[in-house]
C-alpha positions in Angstrom: -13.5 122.2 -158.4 -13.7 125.3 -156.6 -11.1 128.2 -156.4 -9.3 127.4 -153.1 -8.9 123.8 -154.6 -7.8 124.7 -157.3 -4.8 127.0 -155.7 -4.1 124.4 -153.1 -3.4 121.8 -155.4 -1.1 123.7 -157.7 0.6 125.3 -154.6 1.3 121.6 -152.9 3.4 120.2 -156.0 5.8 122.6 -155.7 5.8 122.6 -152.0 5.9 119.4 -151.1 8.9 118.9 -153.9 11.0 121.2 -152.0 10.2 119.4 -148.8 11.5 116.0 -150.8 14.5 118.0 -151.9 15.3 119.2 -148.2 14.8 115.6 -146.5 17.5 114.4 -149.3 19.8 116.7 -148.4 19.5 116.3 -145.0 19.9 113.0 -144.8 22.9 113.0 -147.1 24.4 115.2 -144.6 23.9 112.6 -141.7 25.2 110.2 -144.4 22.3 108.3 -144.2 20.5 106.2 -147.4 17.0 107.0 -146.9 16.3 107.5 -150.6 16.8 104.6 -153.7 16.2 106.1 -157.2 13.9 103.1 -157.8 12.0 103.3 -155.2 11.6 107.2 -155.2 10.7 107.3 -158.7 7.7 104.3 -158.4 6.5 106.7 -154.8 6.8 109.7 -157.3 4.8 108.5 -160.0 1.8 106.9 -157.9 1.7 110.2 -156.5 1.7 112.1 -160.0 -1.4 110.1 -160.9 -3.3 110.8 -158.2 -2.7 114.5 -157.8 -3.8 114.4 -161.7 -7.1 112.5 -161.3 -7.8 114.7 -158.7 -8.8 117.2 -161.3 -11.5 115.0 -162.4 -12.6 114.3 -159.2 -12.5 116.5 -155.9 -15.5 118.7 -157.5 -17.4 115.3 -157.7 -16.9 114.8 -154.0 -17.6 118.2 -152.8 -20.7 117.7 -154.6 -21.5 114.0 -152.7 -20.7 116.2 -149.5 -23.4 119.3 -150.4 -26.1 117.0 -152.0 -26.0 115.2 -148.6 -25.7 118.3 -146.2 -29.2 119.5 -148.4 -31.0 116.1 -148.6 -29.7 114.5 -145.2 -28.3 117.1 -142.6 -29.7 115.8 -139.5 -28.1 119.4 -137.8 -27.8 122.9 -139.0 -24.4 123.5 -138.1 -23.2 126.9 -139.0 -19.3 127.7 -138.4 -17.5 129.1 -135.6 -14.6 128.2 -133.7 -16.2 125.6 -131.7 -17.8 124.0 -134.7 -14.4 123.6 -136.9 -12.8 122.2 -133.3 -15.7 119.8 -133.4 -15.1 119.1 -137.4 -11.2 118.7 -136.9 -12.1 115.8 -134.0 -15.0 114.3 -136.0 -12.3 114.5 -139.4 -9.7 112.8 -137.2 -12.1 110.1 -135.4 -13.2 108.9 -138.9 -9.9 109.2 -140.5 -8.9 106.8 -137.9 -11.9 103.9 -138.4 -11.3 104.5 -142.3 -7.7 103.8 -142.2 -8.1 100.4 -139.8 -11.0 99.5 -142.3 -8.4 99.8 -145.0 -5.8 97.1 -143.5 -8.4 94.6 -141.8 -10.8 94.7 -144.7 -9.6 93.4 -148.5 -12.2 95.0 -150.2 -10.5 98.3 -148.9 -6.9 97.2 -148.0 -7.1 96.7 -152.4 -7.1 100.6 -152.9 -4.7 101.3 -149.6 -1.6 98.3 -149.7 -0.3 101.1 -152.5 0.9 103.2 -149.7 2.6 100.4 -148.7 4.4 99.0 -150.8 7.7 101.0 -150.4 11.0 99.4 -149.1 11.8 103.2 -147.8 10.3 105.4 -145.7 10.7 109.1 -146.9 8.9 112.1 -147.7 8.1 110.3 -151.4 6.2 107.5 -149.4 3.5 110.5 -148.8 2.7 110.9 -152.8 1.3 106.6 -152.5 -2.2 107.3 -152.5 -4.2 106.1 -155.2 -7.8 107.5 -156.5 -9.6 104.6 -155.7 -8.6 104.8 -151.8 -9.7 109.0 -152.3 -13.3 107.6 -153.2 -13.5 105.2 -150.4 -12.3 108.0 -147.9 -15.4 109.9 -149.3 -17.5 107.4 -148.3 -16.6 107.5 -144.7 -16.0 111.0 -144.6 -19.9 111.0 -146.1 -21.1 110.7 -142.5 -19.9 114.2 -141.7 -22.7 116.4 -144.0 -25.4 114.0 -142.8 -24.4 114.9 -139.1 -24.7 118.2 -140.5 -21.1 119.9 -141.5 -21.6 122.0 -144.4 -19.5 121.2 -147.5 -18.0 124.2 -147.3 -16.2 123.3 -144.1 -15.6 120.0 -144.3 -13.4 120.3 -147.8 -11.4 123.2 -146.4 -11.0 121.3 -143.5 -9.8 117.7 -145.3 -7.2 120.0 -147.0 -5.3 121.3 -144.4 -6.0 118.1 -142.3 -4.0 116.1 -145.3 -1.6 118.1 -145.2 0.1 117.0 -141.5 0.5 113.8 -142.7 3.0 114.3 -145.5 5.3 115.6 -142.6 5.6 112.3 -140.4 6.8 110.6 -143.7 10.4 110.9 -142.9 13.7 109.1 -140.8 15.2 112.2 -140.2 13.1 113.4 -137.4 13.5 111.7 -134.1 10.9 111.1 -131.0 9.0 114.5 -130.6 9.1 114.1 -126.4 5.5 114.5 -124.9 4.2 115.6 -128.3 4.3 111.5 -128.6 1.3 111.3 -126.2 -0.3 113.4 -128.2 0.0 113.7 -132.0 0.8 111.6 -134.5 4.7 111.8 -134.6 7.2 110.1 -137.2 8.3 108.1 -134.9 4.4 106.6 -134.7 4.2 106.4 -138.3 7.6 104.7 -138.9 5.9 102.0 -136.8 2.6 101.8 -138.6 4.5 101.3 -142.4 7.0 98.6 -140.8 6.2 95.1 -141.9 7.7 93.9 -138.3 5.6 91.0 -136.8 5.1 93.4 -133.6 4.3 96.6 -135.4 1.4 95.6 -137.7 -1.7 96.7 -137.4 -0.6 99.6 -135.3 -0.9 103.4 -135.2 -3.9 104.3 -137.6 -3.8 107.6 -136.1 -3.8 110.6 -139.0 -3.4 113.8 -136.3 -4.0 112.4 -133.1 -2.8 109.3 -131.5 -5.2 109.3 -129.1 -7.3 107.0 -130.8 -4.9 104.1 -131.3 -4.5 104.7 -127.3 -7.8 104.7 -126.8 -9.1 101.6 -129.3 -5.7 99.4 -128.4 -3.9 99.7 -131.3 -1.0 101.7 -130.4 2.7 100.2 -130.0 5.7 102.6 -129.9 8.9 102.3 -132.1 11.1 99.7 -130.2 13.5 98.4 -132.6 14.4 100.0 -136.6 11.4 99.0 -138.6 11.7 97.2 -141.7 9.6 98.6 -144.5 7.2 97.7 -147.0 5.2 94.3 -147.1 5.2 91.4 -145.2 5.9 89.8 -148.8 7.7 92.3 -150.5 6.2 93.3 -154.4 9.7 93.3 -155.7 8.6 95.5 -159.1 8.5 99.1 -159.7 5.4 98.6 -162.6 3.1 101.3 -162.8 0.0 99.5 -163.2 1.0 96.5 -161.3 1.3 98.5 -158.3 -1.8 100.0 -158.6 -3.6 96.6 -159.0 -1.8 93.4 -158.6 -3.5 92.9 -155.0 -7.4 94.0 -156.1 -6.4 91.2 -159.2 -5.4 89.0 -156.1 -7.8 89.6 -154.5 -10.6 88.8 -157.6 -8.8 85.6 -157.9 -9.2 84.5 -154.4 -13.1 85.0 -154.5 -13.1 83.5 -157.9 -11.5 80.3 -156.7 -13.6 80.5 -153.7 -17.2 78.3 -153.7 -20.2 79.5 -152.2 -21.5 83.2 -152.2 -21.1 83.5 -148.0 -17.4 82.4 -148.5 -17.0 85.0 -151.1 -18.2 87.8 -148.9 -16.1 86.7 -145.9 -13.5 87.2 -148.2 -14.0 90.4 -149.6 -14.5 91.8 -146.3 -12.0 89.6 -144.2 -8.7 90.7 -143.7 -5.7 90.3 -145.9 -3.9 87.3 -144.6 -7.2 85.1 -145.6 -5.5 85.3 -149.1 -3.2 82.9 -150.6 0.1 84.5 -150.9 1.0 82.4 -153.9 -1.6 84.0 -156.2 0.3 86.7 -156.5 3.3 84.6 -157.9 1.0 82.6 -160.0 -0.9 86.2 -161.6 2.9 88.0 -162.0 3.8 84.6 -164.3 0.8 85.5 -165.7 1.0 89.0 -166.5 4.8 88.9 -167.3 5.3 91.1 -163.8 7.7 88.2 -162.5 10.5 89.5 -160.7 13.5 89.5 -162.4 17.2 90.6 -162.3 18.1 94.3 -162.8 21.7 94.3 -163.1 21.4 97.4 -165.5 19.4 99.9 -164.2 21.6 100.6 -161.1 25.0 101.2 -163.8 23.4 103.3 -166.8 23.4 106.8 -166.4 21.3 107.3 -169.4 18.4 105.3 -168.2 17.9 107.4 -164.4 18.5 110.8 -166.4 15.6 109.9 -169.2 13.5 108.7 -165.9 14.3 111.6 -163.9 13.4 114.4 -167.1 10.2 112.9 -167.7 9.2 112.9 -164.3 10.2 116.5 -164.5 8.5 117.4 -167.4 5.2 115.7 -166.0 5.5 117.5 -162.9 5.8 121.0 -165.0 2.8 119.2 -167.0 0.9 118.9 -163.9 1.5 121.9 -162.3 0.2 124.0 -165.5 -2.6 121.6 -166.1 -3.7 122.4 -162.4 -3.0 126.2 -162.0 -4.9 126.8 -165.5 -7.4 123.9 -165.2 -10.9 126.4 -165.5 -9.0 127.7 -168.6 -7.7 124.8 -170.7 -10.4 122.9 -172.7 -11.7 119.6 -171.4 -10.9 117.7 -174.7 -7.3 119.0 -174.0 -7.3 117.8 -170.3 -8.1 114.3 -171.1 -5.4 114.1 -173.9 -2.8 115.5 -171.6 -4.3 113.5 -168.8 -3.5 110.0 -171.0 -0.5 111.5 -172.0 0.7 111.9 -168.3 -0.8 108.3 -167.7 1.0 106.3 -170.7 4.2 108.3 -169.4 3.8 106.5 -166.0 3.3 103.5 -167.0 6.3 104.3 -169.3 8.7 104.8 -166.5 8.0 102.2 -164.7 8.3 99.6 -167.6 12.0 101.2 -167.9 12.9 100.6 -164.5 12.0 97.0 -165.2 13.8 96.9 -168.8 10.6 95.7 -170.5 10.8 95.1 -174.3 7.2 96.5 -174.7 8.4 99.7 -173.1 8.9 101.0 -177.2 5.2 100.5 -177.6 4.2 103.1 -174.7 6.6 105.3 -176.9 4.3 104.9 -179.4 1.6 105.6 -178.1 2.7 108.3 -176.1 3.8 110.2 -179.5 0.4 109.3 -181.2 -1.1 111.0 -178.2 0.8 113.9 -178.6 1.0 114.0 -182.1 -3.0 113.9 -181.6 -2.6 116.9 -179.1 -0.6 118.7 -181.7 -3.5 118.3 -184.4 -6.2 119.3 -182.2 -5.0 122.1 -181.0 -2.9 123.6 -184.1 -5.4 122.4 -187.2 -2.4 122.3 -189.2 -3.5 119.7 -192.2 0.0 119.1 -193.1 0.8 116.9 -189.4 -2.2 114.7 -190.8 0.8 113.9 -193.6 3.7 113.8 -191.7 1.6 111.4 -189.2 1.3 108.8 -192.1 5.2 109.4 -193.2 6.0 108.3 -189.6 3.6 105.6 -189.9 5.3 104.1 -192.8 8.6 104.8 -191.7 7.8 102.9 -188.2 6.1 99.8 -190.3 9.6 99.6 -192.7 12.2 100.3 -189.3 10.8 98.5 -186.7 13.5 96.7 -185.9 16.6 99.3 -186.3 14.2 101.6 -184.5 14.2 99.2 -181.8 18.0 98.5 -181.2 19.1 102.2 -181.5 16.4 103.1 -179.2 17.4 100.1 -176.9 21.2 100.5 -177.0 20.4 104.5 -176.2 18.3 103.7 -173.0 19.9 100.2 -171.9 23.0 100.6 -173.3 22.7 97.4 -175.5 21.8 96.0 -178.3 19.9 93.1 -177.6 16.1 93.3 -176.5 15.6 93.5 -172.8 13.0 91.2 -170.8 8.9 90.9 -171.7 
């Protein structure tokens, strides 16, 4: 990754955390309930993760961009002022195709429904975005070195292009008069994430709403929106956020004959999938919705949330301000670390029983950090004392551990 990156993405985590902050306050102020601990936490966490595999992967994309500018340029496009206009329309048009691709297409809508899923609309809606829809954007974005955009430009330019949206993520800000004929405003956006019969499929715009004008997909914000999915997920799991509809959609193409049907599938829009698979694969996976009359009453459980999302945020923001200096073996273990803590949280805000075992793993993993970066012989022993000592008790380990986070004794759902 190069140096501007690299600054950018440590700068933003702090940023756009003060912006969350603001928006909260604010709309406390106009006693408004914009924000659901829940909710926030889930949009937190997907956003964590991708911020964090960003590390591994925006210097392989700026490298897809210059291989192709060398290889494939059909133009020599040098920059100037006209050039980076011409780049900021280009960026926008394609934004625009890539994000209808990802709701009429299930191949794509897989990677994007992520940024859906939440009941709210705030600034924390912003973090949803997942790796995999990253690497599809690079795809489409692919056709801007082959016009002939250096790499150069068209990364600095994706940075401060992605920034705009993060602002239009919000109920606090009203219609923006005849910016609205212009830009993409809140307003537009509230209308695109509402699961409203006459607001879907509307507003792809990124920037500029002059595309959804121009391709007949615009529809201004009548009536309040209602948020989220037409069928709502109804779980705050880490990993079955991530991939309950790509596992939907696998399911649908397995149970579908004939290789033509398959494809029409994979590249058909969303509604051509049976909405009880997704029923049938949470039974499945244990993901079933389920009562959680707890987690809204114990105070212990939203402040052992809320300080590991602050420590992984003070994680994540060291990890990317010192990336070029921190060994790689180091970044992955930190990296998994982060990751098991994710899907830590979110098995809490369920109340799963197997959330002890992502405690274990997560100390292993740090316990293995420890080692490798100390050498100390003598954590090697007190490694196998903990060993034995979790083998002989499990199941006192369990209650205390249970009654500390869930404030009982018994063992919460599977």
């Amino acid at each position: 990754m190069n140096s501007i990156s690299l600054n950018w993405l440590a700068l933003a985590i702090p940023f756009f955390l003060l912006m969350m902050g603001l928006e909260y306050l604010l709309a406390k102020a106009m006693k408004k309930v914009y924000f659901r601990f829940n909710d926030s936490i889930a949009n937190l966490s997907v956003g964590i993760a991708e911020r964090l595999l960003d590390l591994f992967t925006v210097g392989a994309f700026y490298g897809v961009y210059d291989y192709l500018h060398r290889h494939y340029a059909l133009l020599s496009i040098k920059p100037s002022a006209w050039t980076w206009v011409a780049l900021f329309f280009a960026t926008d048009f394609v934004w625009y195709w890539y994000h209808r691709f990802a709701h009429e297409v299930n191949l794509f809508w897989a990677a994007h429904v992520v940024h859906h899923q939440s009941e709210e609309f705030n600034y924390t809606v912003s973090a949803r975005i997942t790796v995999f829809q990253a690497l599809i954007r690079t795809g489409f974005w692919a056709i801007l070195p082959i016009i002939g955009f250096p790499a150069g430009m068209i990364t600095t330019l994706l940075l401060f292009h992605g920034l705009y949206p993060f602002f239009i993520h919000t109920r606090t800000i009203g219609k923006l008069g005849f910016l609205e004929y212009i830009l993409v405003t809140p307003s537009h956006h509230r209308v695109h994430h509402a699961s409203n019969p006459q607001y879907l499929d509307k507003n792809y715009g990124d920037v500029l709403i002059i595309w959804d004008k121009l391709f007949g997909t615009f529809a201004p914000e009548v009536e309040e929106p209602v948020y989220g999915l037409t069928k709502p997920l109804r779980s705050y799991s880490f990993l079955w956020q991530q991939f309950h509809t790509l596992l939907e959609l696998l399911e649908a193409t397995r149970r579908t004959s004939g290789i033509r049907a398959k494809v029409r599938l994979l590249f058909g829009p969303p509604d051509r999938i049976d909405g009880q698979i997704r029923d049938q694969l949470a039974t499945r996976f244990f993901v079933a919705a389920h009562p959680l009359t707890l987690v809204q009453s114990i105070t212990r459980l939203r402040g052992y949330v809320v300080g590991q999302i602050i420590g992984l945020l003070v994680l994540l923001f060291g990890l990317t301000l010192f990336e070029q200096q921190i060994p790689l073996l180091w970044q992955v273990m930190m990296a998994l670390f982060i990751l098991l803590t994710l899907i830590n949280c979110g098995a809490i805000l369920e109340q799963r029983q197997w959330v002890i075992h992502l405690e274990l793993a997560r100390l292993i993993v740090l316990w293995a950090f420890l080692y490798v970066t100390t050498g100390d012989p003598i954590l090697i022993i007190l490694a196998y004392i903990g060993a034995i000592s979790w083998w002989a008790y499990q199941s006192l380990i369990q209650r205390v551990y249970f009654n500390f986070l869930f404030g009982l004794a018994k063992q919460p759902a599977q």
